[in-house]
Coordinates of C-alpha atoms in Angstrom, one line a residue:
I1 CA -0.3 -0.3 -0.1
A2 CA 2.7 2.2 1.0
T3 CA 4.7 1.5 -2.6
G4 CA 0.7 1.8 -4.4
F5 CA 0.6 5.6 -2.8
S6 CA 4.3 6.4 -4.3
F7 CA 3.4 5.2 -7.8
L8 CA -0.1 7.1 -7.7
S9 CA 1.4 10.2 -6.3
L10 CA 3.3 10.3 -9.7
L11 CA 0.1 10.3 -11.9
Y12 CA -1.6 12.9 -9.0
P13 CA 0.7 15.3 -7.4
L14 CA 1.0 15.8 -3.6
S15 CA -2.0 17.9 -2.6
A16 CA -1.1 21.0 -0.4
E17 CA -2.2 19.3 2.8
A18 CA 0.3 16.7 2.6
I19 CA 2.1 16.8 6.1
Q20 CA 5.5 15.4 6.9
F21 CA 7.1 15.4 10.3
N22 CA 10.8 16.8 10.8
Q23 CA 10.4 15.4 14.6
I24 CA 8.7 12.7 16.5
Y25 CA 8.1 11.9 20.3
V26 CA 6.9 9.1 21.5
F27 CA 5.3 8.7 25.1
S28 CA 4.4 5.2 26.0
D29 CA 5.2 2.2 27.5
S30 CA 6.8 -1.5 27.1
S31 CA 4.9 -1.9 23.5
A32 CA 7.2 1.1 22.5
D33 CA 10.1 0.7 25.0
P34 CA 13.4 1.0 22.8
G35 CA 15.4 -0.2 25.6
N36 CA 15.1 2.6 28.2
V37 CA 14.3 -0.1 31.0
F38 CA 17.3 -2.4 29.8
N39 CA 19.6 0.9 29.7
V40 CA 18.8 2.0 33.5
T41 CA 18.9 -1.5 34.8
S42 CA 22.2 -2.1 33.1
A43 CA 23.3 1.0 34.4
A44 CA 22.3 0.2 38.0
N45 CA 23.4 -3.2 37.8
S46 CA 26.7 -1.8 36.6
S47 CA 26.9 0.4 39.5
G48 CA 26.5 -2.5 42.2
L49 CA 22.9 -1.8 42.7
P50 CA 20.9 -4.9 43.0
V51 CA 18.5 -4.7 39.8
P52 CA 18.0 -7.2 37.5
I53 CA 18.7 -6.1 33.8
T54 CA 15.1 -6.2 32.5
P55 CA 14.3 -7.3 29.6
S56 CA 17.3 -10.0 29.0
P57 CA 17.3 -12.6 26.2
P58 CA 15.3 -14.1 24.7
Y59 CA 13.9 -10.6 24.9
F60 CA 15.3 -8.8 21.5
K61 CA 17.7 -5.7 22.1
G62 CA 16.0 -4.1 25.3
R63 CA 12.5 -4.4 23.7
F64 CA 9.5 -6.1 25.6
S65 CA 9.5 -8.8 22.4
N66 CA 11.5 -10.6 20.3
G67 CA 12.0 -8.5 17.5
Y68 CA 11.6 -4.6 16.7
N69 CA 8.2 -2.9 18.3
W70 CA 5.6 -1.1 16.4
I71 CA 7.3 2.4 16.7
D72 CA 10.5 0.9 15.4
I73 CA 8.5 -0.3 12.3
L74 CA 6.3 3.3 12.0
T75 CA 9.4 5.6 12.8
S76 CA 11.5 3.7 9.9
E77 CA 8.8 3.9 7.5
L78 CA 8.5 7.7 8.0
A79 CA 11.9 7.9 7.6
V80 CA 12.6 9.2 11.0
D81 CA 15.4 8.2 13.6
L82 CA 14.3 8.2 17.0
I83 CA 16.8 8.3 20.0
P84 CA 15.5 6.3 22.9
S85 CA 15.7 9.1 26.0
T86 CA 18.1 7.2 28.2
E87 CA 20.8 7.8 25.4
L88 CA 20.7 11.4 25.8
T89 CA 21.2 11.9 29.5
V90 CA 23.6 13.8 31.0
G91 CA 26.0 11.4 32.3
E92 CA 24.5 7.8 33.5
P93 CA 20.6 7.7 33.1
I94 CA 20.4 6.6 36.9
I95 CA 20.5 8.5 39.9
P96 CA 22.6 6.4 42.1
S97 CA 20.0 5.5 45.3
T98 CA 18.4 2.8 46.3
P99 CA 16.3 2.0 44.5
P100 CA 17.8 4.1 41.7
G101 CA 16.1 6.8 40.2
V102 CA 15.7 7.3 36.6
S103 CA 17.5 10.7 35.6
F104 CA 15.9 13.1 33.2
N105 CA 18.8 15.5 33.1
F106 CA 19.1 16.0 29.5
G107 CA 20.5 19.4 29.2
G108 CA 18.2 20.5 26.3
A109 CA 19.4 17.8 23.9
T110 CA 15.6 16.5 23.7
A111 CA 14.3 19.9 22.1
T112 CA 16.7 19.1 19.1
N113 CA 16.3 15.6 18.4
S114 CA 13.6 12.7 18.2
V115 CA 13.0 10.7 21.1
N116 CA 11.3 8.0 22.2
F117 CA 10.6 8.1 26.3
A118 CA 8.6 5.3 26.2
F119 CA 9.4 3.1 29.6
G120 CA 8.3 -0.1 30.3
G121 CA 5.7 -0.7 33.0
A122 CA 4.7 3.0 32.8
K123 CA 1.4 3.6 33.4
T124 CA -0.8 6.7 32.3
G125 CA 0.0 9.0 35.3
L126 CA 3.2 9.5 37.5
G127 CA 3.8 5.9 38.1
N128 CA 5.0 2.3 36.7
V129 CA 4.0 -1.5 37.9
N130 CA 7.8 -1.5 39.1
P131 CA 8.2 0.6 41.8
Q132 CA 11.6 0.5 41.3
L133 CA 11.5 2.4 38.2
G134 CA 9.0 5.1 39.1
V135 CA 8.3 6.4 35.4
G136 CA 5.2 6.8 34.3
V137 CA 3.7 8.4 30.6
L138 CA 3.2 11.7 32.7
T139 CA 6.6 11.5 34.0
E140 CA 7.9 11.3 30.9
I141 CA 6.2 14.2 29.4
N142 CA 6.9 16.2 32.6
G143 CA 10.6 15.3 32.0
F144 CA 10.1 16.5 28.0
I145 CA 8.9 19.6 29.0
N146 CA 11.4 20.5 31.7
D147 CA 14.4 19.9 29.3
L148 CA 12.5 22.3 26.8
N149 CA 12.4 24.6 29.8
V150 CA 16.5 24.3 30.0
A151 CA 16.8 24.9 25.9
Q152 CA 14.7 27.9 26.3
T153 CA 12.4 27.0 23.6
S154 CA 8.9 25.4 22.9
A155 CA 7.3 22.2 21.7
N156 CA 7.9 21.9 17.7
P157 CA 4.5 22.6 16.2
D158 CA 5.5 20.6 13.2
A159 CA 6.9 17.7 15.1
L160 CA 4.2 14.3 15.4
Y161 CA 3.6 13.3 19.4
I162 CA 3.1 9.8 19.6
V163 CA 1.1 8.9 23.1
W164 CA 0.0 5.6 24.2
A165 CA -0.8 3.9 27.5
G166 CA -3.3 1.9 29.7
N167 CA -2.5 -1.3 29.4
N168 CA -0.6 -1.3 32.7
D169 CA -3.3 0.5 34.5
Y170 CA -5.7 -1.9 33.9
S171 CA -4.1 -5.3 33.4
K172 CA -1.0 -5.0 35.4
S173 CA -2.5 -2.8 38.2
G174 CA -6.1 -3.8 38.6
L175 CA -7.5 -1.0 37.6
R176 CA -11.5 -1.1 36.6
D177 CA -12.4 2.3 36.2
S178 CA -11.0 4.5 33.1
T179 CA -12.1 7.7 34.8
E180 CA -8.4 8.3 35.9
P181 CA -6.1 6.7 32.7
I182 CA -8.5 9.0 30.5
N183 CA -7.6 12.2 32.8
N184 CA -4.2 11.4 33.1
L185 CA -3.9 11.4 29.3
F186 CA -5.7 14.4 28.9
T187 CA -3.4 16.3 31.2
G188 CA -0.4 14.7 29.3
V189 CA -1.7 15.7 26.2
T190 CA -2.7 19.3 26.9
A191 CA 0.5 20.1 28.6
L192 CA 2.4 19.2 25.2
A193 CA -0.2 21.4 23.9
E194 CA 0.2 24.2 26.0
A195 CA 4.1 23.6 25.2
G196 CA 3.4 24.1 21.4
A197 CA 3.0 20.7 20.3
R198 CA 0.1 20.3 17.9
N199 CA 0.0 17.1 15.6
F200 CA -0.8 14.0 17.7
F201 CA -1.0 10.3 17.1
I202 CA -3.2 8.4 19.8
P203 CA -3.9 5.1 19.0
N204 CA -6.9 3.3 21.1
L205 CA -6.5 0.3 23.0
P206 CA -6.9 -3.3 21.9
D207 CA -9.1 -5.5 24.1
L208 CA -7.5 -6.3 27.2
G209 CA -9.7 -9.4 27.9
K210 CA -8.2 -11.1 25.0
T211 CA -4.7 -11.2 26.0
P212 CA -3.2 -14.9 27.3
R213 CA -2.9 -12.8 30.7
A214 CA -6.6 -11.9 31.1
I215 CA -7.6 -15.6 29.9
I216 CA -5.1 -17.3 32.2
Q217 CA -5.9 -15.1 35.9
G218 CA -9.9 -15.1 34.7
E219 CA -10.2 -11.5 34.1
A220 CA -11.0 -11.6 30.5
A221 CA -14.6 -10.2 30.9
E222 CA -13.8 -7.4 33.1
L223 CA -10.7 -6.1 31.0
T224 CA -12.6 -6.3 27.7
Q225 CA -15.5 -3.9 29.7
V226 CA -13.0 -1.5 30.9
S227 CA -11.2 -1.5 27.5
A228 CA -14.2 -0.4 25.6
E229 CA -15.0 2.4 28.2
H230 CA -11.6 3.7 28.1
N231 CA -11.9 3.5 24.1
A232 CA -15.1 5.8 24.4
G233 CA -13.2 8.2 26.8
L234 CA -10.7 8.9 24.4
T235 CA -13.4 9.9 21.6
T236 CA -14.9 12.2 24.1
M237 CA -11.4 13.6 25.1
F238 CA -10.3 14.2 21.4
D239 CA -13.6 16.4 21.2
D240 CA -12.7 18.2 24.1
L241 CA -9.1 18.8 22.9
R242 CA -10.7 20.0 19.5
L243 CA -12.8 22.2 21.5
T244 CA -9.9 23.8 23.7
Y245 CA -7.3 24.1 20.6
D246 CA -8.7 24.6 17.4
D247 CA -5.6 24.3 15.8
I248 CA -4.8 21.1 17.1
N249 CA -4.5 18.1 14.8
I250 CA -5.2 14.9 16.7
I251 CA -5.2 11.4 14.3
P252 CA -6.5 8.5 15.9
F253 CA -5.9 4.5 15.1
D254 CA -8.3 2.0 15.5
L255 CA -6.0 -0.5 17.0
A256 CA -9.3 -2.6 18.9
S257 CA -10.2 -2.9 15.6
L258 CA -7.2 -4.1 14.0
F259 CA -6.6 -6.6 16.8
Q260 CA -10.3 -7.9 17.0
E261 CA -10.0 -8.7 13.0
I262 CA -6.8 -10.6 14.1
I263 CA -8.2 -12.6 16.6
T264 CA -11.3 -13.5 14.7
Q265 CA -9.7 -14.2 11.4
P266 CA -6.1 -15.3 12.5
D267 CA -5.3 -17.4 9.2
E268 CA -5.7 -13.8 7.0
F269 CA -2.6 -12.5 8.8
G270 CA -0.6 -15.9 9.0
F271 CA -1.1 -16.6 12.9
T272 CA -2.1 -20.3 13.9
N273 CA -2.1 -19.3 17.4
V274 CA -3.8 -15.9 18.8
T275 CA -4.5 -17.0 22.8
E276 CA -1.4 -18.2 24.0
P277 CA 2.1 -16.6 24.7
C278 CA 5.1 -17.7 22.3
F279 CA 7.5 -17.6 25.3
T280 CA 6.7 -19.3 28.6
E281 CA 8.8 -20.9 31.8
L282 CA 9.0 -23.7 29.3
G283 CA 11.0 -21.7 26.9
V284 CA 10.3 -20.3 23.4
C285 CA 8.0 -21.8 20.7
S286 CA 9.7 -23.2 17.9
N287 CA 7.3 -21.0 15.2
P288 CA 7.0 -17.5 16.8
D289 CA 6.2 -15.9 13.7
E290 CA 2.7 -18.0 13.6
Y291 CA 1.6 -16.3 17.5
L292 CA 0.4 -13.4 18.2
F293 CA 1.7 -13.1 21.8
W294 CA 5.2 -13.4 22.6
D295 CA 4.7 -13.4 26.1
D296 CA 1.0 -13.1 28.3
I297 CA 1.0 -9.8 27.1
H298 CA 3.2 -8.1 24.7
P299 CA 3.0 -8.7 20.8
T300 CA 5.6 -11.0 18.7
A301 CA 7.9 -9.3 16.2
K302 CA 5.1 -10.2 13.5
G303 CA 2.4 -8.7 15.4
H304 CA 4.1 -5.5 16.0
A305 CA 5.1 -5.4 12.3
L306 CA 1.4 -5.3 11.7
W307 CA 0.8 -2.6 14.5
G308 CA 3.2 -0.5 12.7
D309 CA 2.3 -1.1 9.3
Y310 CA -1.5 -0.3 9.7
A311 CA -0.4 2.6 11.9
Y312 CA 1.8 3.8 9.2
E313 CA -1.5 3.4 6.9
A314 CA -3.5 5.3 9.1
L315 CA -1.2 8.4 9.2
Q316 CA -1.1 8.3 5.0
D317 CA -4.7 8.3 5.1
A318 CA -4.4 11.5 7.1
G319 CA -2.0 13.0 4.4
V320 CA 1.2 11.9 6.0
E321 CA 3.9 11.4 3.8
P322 CA 7.4 9.9 4.8
L323 CA 10.0 12.8 5.5
S324 CA 12.1 11.9 2.3
V325 CA 10.9 10.2 -1.3
P326 CA 13.2 8.8 -3.3
E327 CA 13.7 10.3 -7.0
P328 CA 11.6 8.4 -9.4
A329 CA 13.9 6.7 -12.1
F330 CA 11.6 5.9 -14.6
S331 CA 9.7 7.5 -17.4
I332 CA 6.0 7.9 -17.9
P333 CA 5.2 4.8 -20.2
L334 CA 7.0 2.5 -17.3
L335 CA 4.7 4.2 -14.8
F336 CA 1.7 3.0 -16.2
M337 CA 3.0 -0.5 -16.3
G338 CA 4.2 0.1 -12.5
V339 CA 1.0 0.6 -11.6
G340 CA -0.3 -2.5 -13.1
F341 CA 2.1 -4.3 -11.5
L342 CA 1.4 -2.7 -8.3
L343 CA -2.7 -3.7 -8.2
Q344 CA -1.4 -7.1 -8.1
S345 CA 1.3 -6.9 -5.7
T346 CA -1.1 -5.0 -3.5
V347 CA -3.4 -7.8 -3.6
R348 CA -0.8 -10.3 -2.8
H349 CA 0.4 -8.4 0.0
R350 CA -2.9 -8.1 1.5
N351 CA -3.3 -12.0 1.3
S352 CA -0.3 -12.6 3.1
L353 CA -0.6 -10.7 6.2

């Protein structure tokens, strides 16, 4: 589909509304963590503090999966390189103490880079399911805004700000009322908007009652209900934000529908197991690409790839284009041949998902 747009855009020039983001910021949890928790726990461990390195193999390069996560996929397709926030800290990413604190001293560096602040275990507020980390999504946002103040600047209005959280509030903290998480997200997005941010990409929650964790713990029905309530609250939140900021650009992404489609038609996406984790205490399954879930709550690399690809399509539908597009190297007659090939390959791509 992305290739298709490249061909067709030569037939029909990009409209004046086409959007390109020169920076991207991510505020989220383990679903998007690029290695921040790994960097912090590794630094603490190296300093002699009794903190286990998380996540460790067979998890992949600090991700909470067996491969790259959806943000890795999405930002690659948008041609924007993100830096983990813990790689921008002045000195070590920890504050030596027991338990160790997480440093948000960036010296103004986050103002001029694309940064992924996502932390595994982050809840929507200031807390984390791991008390030793203590980083929530509001902590991430506050850390960024404080760094803007250090740099004596405002948030880039031409950047994209991705905000996604809620899973840990419900699945790991037992919350069954969506009011507080929605209020936290509203507070975070409002703080970013007040700092100058204008473009937001905010996916909703999948049905958390369909995760292996929910099924194993007998919490499926209640987590299904609170997921639906959370998503309804997000819709209301979007309306409220648009009333408050008439120039705000909120791009939603219906992750819930994609997830439901995968669950109900797994063979259409190449999955044979959408209810059990690939990685358990017994080891790693032999066919992870056929599993939707890597562990009891996180998607496999294949699941993340679908999430990232469909998120990219949602942004394309909103008029977003990659930061750089290669120059075409073929003539107009070859263009029409390419369109014919494109239509066939698009069908094959869809059938292979």
